[in-house]
């Protein structure tokens, strides 16, 4: 096999990076990437990442021609055009917009969960804002309730951009909020997640213990 032609800045705890890792596994492209683990928070930028991605966020994917792709949605779109199997992002038609919208809702869950992680872990205790945390948590609850009642059957049909994004979001909730108890409130989603969690791409990309 030829040497990896791309470099991915990532962190094993980042659910946004995990989406990229899952897609790489699902599409058989892991061998094309040199994986570069970095520690990045909003108050601890990484000089090398900032050099390649001015906003300093991960994941960022450096291509062989020195172009750098970010954020995770752009990277997933790029990588989905680099393999010969079935696309994981539908190319056109109503399926494209539906699956991208579901993926966007899952990303909103991720955004809220990561913001709450920063608020409750990084921010000095005396500056924390409970109302902020409550509102992010409500955003997560509303979104999961939507997936439970409106989308779980659709999700079961394909493991694609929507499923990758939601699986990553639920995995992150388990990782950072293990006592949230979402499974009892969203039992259909819990069954769906149990099934997709058995996929090699999910098992091989679990957040650190
Ligand atoms: C985390 O440790 O929770 C985390 C790491 C990187 C990006 C987002 C969250």
Coordinates of C-alpha atoms and ligand atoms in Angstrom, one line a residue:
X1 CA 0.0 0.0 0.0
X2 CA 1.3 3.5 -0.8
X3 CA 2.2 6.0 2.0
X4 CA -0.7 8.1 3.4
X5 CA -1.2 11.3 1.3
X6 CA -3.3 13.2 3.7
X7 CA -2.8 14.3 7.4
X8 CA -5.7 14.6 9.8
X9 CA -5.4 16.7 12.9
X10 CA -7.8 15.1 15.4
X11 CA -8.3 14.2 19.0
X12 CA -9.8 10.8 20.1
X13 CA -12.2 12.6 22.4
X14 CA -13.6 15.0 19.7
X15 CA -17.0 13.8 18.4
X16 CA -16.5 16.0 15.3
X17 CA -13.2 14.2 14.5
X18 CA -15.0 10.9 15.2
X19 CA -17.4 11.5 12.4
X20 CA -14.4 11.7 10.0
X21 CA -12.8 8.6 11.5
X22 CA -16.1 6.6 11.1
X23 CA -16.4 7.7 7.5
X24 CA -12.8 6.7 6.8
X25 CA -13.5 3.3 8.2
X26 CA -16.8 2.8 6.4
X27 CA -15.2 3.7 3.1
X28 CA -12.0 1.8 3.5
X29 CA -9.8 4.9 3.4
X30 CA -7.9 4.8 6.7
X31 CA -4.7 3.9 5.0
X32 CA -4.7 7.1 3.0
X33 CA -4.4 9.2 6.2
X34 CA -1.6 10.1 8.5
X35 CA -3.3 10.6 11.9
X36 CA -1.9 13.5 14.0
X37 CA -3.4 13.6 17.6
X38 CA -3.5 17.1 19.1
X39 CA -4.9 18.6 22.2
X40 CA -7.0 21.7 21.5
X41 CA -9.5 23.7 23.5
X42 CA -10.9 27.2 22.9
X43 CA -8.4 28.5 25.5
X44 CA -5.5 26.3 24.5
X45 CA -4.9 26.7 20.7
X46 CA -2.4 24.4 19.0
X47 CA 0.2 26.4 17.0
X48 CA 0.5 23.9 14.2
X49 CA -3.3 23.5 13.8
X50 CA -3.7 27.4 13.8
X51 CA -1.1 27.6 11.1
X52 CA -3.1 25.3 8.9
X53 CA -6.6 26.3 10.0
X54 CA -6.8 29.9 11.2
X55 CA -9.7 29.3 13.6
X56 CA -7.6 26.6 15.3
X57 CA -10.3 23.9 15.3
X58 CA -10.1 20.2 14.7
X59 CA -10.7 18.1 12.7
X60 CA -8.6 19.6 9.9
X61 CA -7.4 17.6 6.9
X62 CA -4.2 18.6 5.1
X63 CA -4.3 17.3 1.5
X64 CA -1.3 16.3 -0.6
X65 CA -1.5 19.6 -2.6
X66 CA -1.2 21.6 0.7
X67 CA -4.9 22.6 0.7
X68 CA -6.4 22.3 4.2
X69 CA -10.0 21.3 4.6
X70 CA -12.2 22.1 7.6
X71 CA -14.7 21.7 9.3
X72 CA -16.0 18.1 9.7
X73 CA -18.8 18.6 7.2
X74 CA -16.5 19.8 4.5
X75 CA -14.0 16.9 5.2
X76 CA -16.8 14.3 5.1
X77 CA -18.0 15.7 1.8
X78 CA -14.5 15.6 0.3
X79 CA -13.8 12.1 1.5
X80 CA -17.1 10.8 0.3
X81 CA -16.0 11.9 -3.2
X82 CA -12.8 9.9 -2.9
X83 CA -14.1 6.3 -2.8
X84 CA -15.8 4.1 -5.3
X85 CA -18.5 2.6 -3.1
X86 CA -22.0 3.9 -2.5
X87 CA -22.0 7.6 -1.5
X88 CA -22.6 8.2 2.2
X89 CA -23.9 11.7 1.3
X90 CA -26.7 11.3 -1.3
X91 CA -25.6 13.2 -4.3
X92 CA -29.0 14.7 -5.3
X93 CA -32.8 14.5 -4.9
X94 CA -34.8 14.9 -1.8
X95 CA -32.7 12.3 0.0
X96 CA -29.7 14.6 -0.1
X97 CA -31.5 17.5 1.6
X98 CA -33.3 15.2 4.1
X99 CA -30.1 13.3 5.2
X100 CA -28.1 16.5 5.4
X101 CA -30.7 18.2 7.5
X102 CA -30.8 15.2 9.9
X103 CA -27.0 15.4 10.0
X104 CA -27.2 19.1 10.8
X105 CA -29.6 18.4 13.7
X106 CA -27.2 15.8 15.0
X107 CA -24.4 18.3 14.7
X108 CA -26.5 20.7 16.7
X109 CA -26.7 18.1 19.5
X110 CA -22.9 17.8 19.3
X111 CA -22.4 21.6 19.4
X112 CA -24.6 21.9 22.5
X113 CA -23.0 19.0 24.3
X114 CA -19.5 20.3 23.6
X115 CA -20.5 23.8 24.7
X116 CA -21.8 22.4 27.9
X117 CA -18.6 20.4 28.4
X118 CA -16.6 23.6 28.1
X119 CA -19.0 25.5 30.4
X120 CA -19.0 22.9 33.1
X121 CA -15.3 21.7 32.9
X122 CA -13.2 24.5 31.3
X123 CA -14.8 27.7 32.6
X124 CA -13.8 28.7 36.1
X125 CA -16.5 27.7 38.6
X126 CA -17.3 31.3 39.7
X127 CA -18.0 32.3 36.0
X128 CA -20.4 29.4 35.1
X129 CA -23.8 30.2 33.8
X130 CA -26.5 27.7 34.7
X131 CA -29.1 29.1 32.3
X132 CA -26.7 28.6 29.5
X133 CA -26.2 25.0 30.4
X134 CA -30.0 24.4 30.9
X135 CA -30.7 25.9 27.4
X136 CA -28.1 23.8 25.7
X137 CA -29.5 20.7 27.5
X138 CA -33.0 21.6 26.3
X139 CA -31.7 21.9 22.8
X140 CA -30.3 18.3 23.1
X141 CA -33.6 17.0 24.5
X142 CA -35.7 18.6 21.8
X143 CA -33.5 17.2 19.1
X144 CA -33.4 13.7 20.5
X145 CA -37.1 13.7 20.9
X146 CA -37.4 14.6 17.2
X147 CA -35.1 11.8 16.2
X148 CA -37.1 9.4 18.4
X149 CA -40.5 10.2 16.9
X150 CA -39.8 11.4 13.4
X151 CA -36.6 9.9 12.1
X152 CA -35.6 6.6 13.7
X153 CA -37.2 4.5 10.9
X154 CA -35.4 6.5 8.2
X155 CA -32.1 6.3 10.1
X156 CA -32.4 2.5 10.2
X157 CA -32.5 2.3 6.4
X158 CA -28.9 3.5 5.7
X159 CA -25.7 4.1 7.6
X160 CA -24.8 7.4 6.0
X161 CA -24.0 11.0 6.9
X162 CA -27.1 11.3 9.1
X163 CA -26.4 8.1 10.9
X164 CA -22.7 8.8 11.3
X165 CA -23.5 12.2 12.8
X166 CA -26.1 11.0 15.2
X167 CA -24.1 8.0 16.3
X168 CA -21.2 10.3 17.0
X169 CA -23.4 12.6 19.0
X170 CA -24.9 9.8 21.1
X171 CA -21.5 8.3 21.7
X172 CA -20.3 11.7 22.9
X173 CA -23.3 12.1 25.3
X174 CA -22.4 8.7 26.8
X175 CA -18.7 9.7 27.0
X176 CA -19.2 13.1 28.7
X177 CA -22.7 12.8 30.3
X178 CA -22.9 9.1 31.3
X179 CA -25.7 9.8 33.7
X180 CA -27.9 11.6 31.3
X181 CA -30.3 8.7 31.0
X182 CA -31.3 9.4 27.4
X183 CA -32.1 5.7 26.7
X184 CA -35.2 5.5 28.9
X185 CA -36.6 8.6 27.3
X186 CA -35.8 7.6 23.7
X187 CA -36.1 3.8 23.6
X188 CA -36.3 3.5 19.8
X189 CA -33.2 5.7 19.5
X190 CA -31.5 3.5 22.1
X191 CA -32.3 0.3 20.0
X192 CA -31.0 2.0 16.9
X193 CA -27.8 3.1 18.6
X194 CA -27.3 -0.4 20.1
X195 CA -27.4 -1.8 16.6
X196 CA -25.1 0.7 14.9
X197 CA -22.6 0.6 17.8
X198 CA -21.7 -3.0 16.8
X199 CA -20.3 -1.8 13.5
X200 CA -16.5 -2.1 13.2
X201 CA -16.3 1.6 12.3
X202 CA -18.0 2.5 15.6
X203 CA -16.0 0.0 17.7
X204 CA -12.7 1.1 16.3
X205 CA -13.3 4.8 16.9
X206 CA -14.7 4.8 20.5
X207 CA -13.7 7.8 22.7
X208 CA -10.9 7.0 25.2
X209 CA -11.9 5.1 28.3
Ligands
LIG1 C1 -13.8 16.7 24.8 O1 -12.7 16.3 25.4 O2 -14.9 16.6 25.3 C2 -13.6 17.3 23.5 C3 -12.3 17.2 22.8 C4 -12.1 17.8 21.6 C5 -13.2 18.5 21.0 C6 -14.4 18.5 21.6 C7 -14.6 18.0 22.9

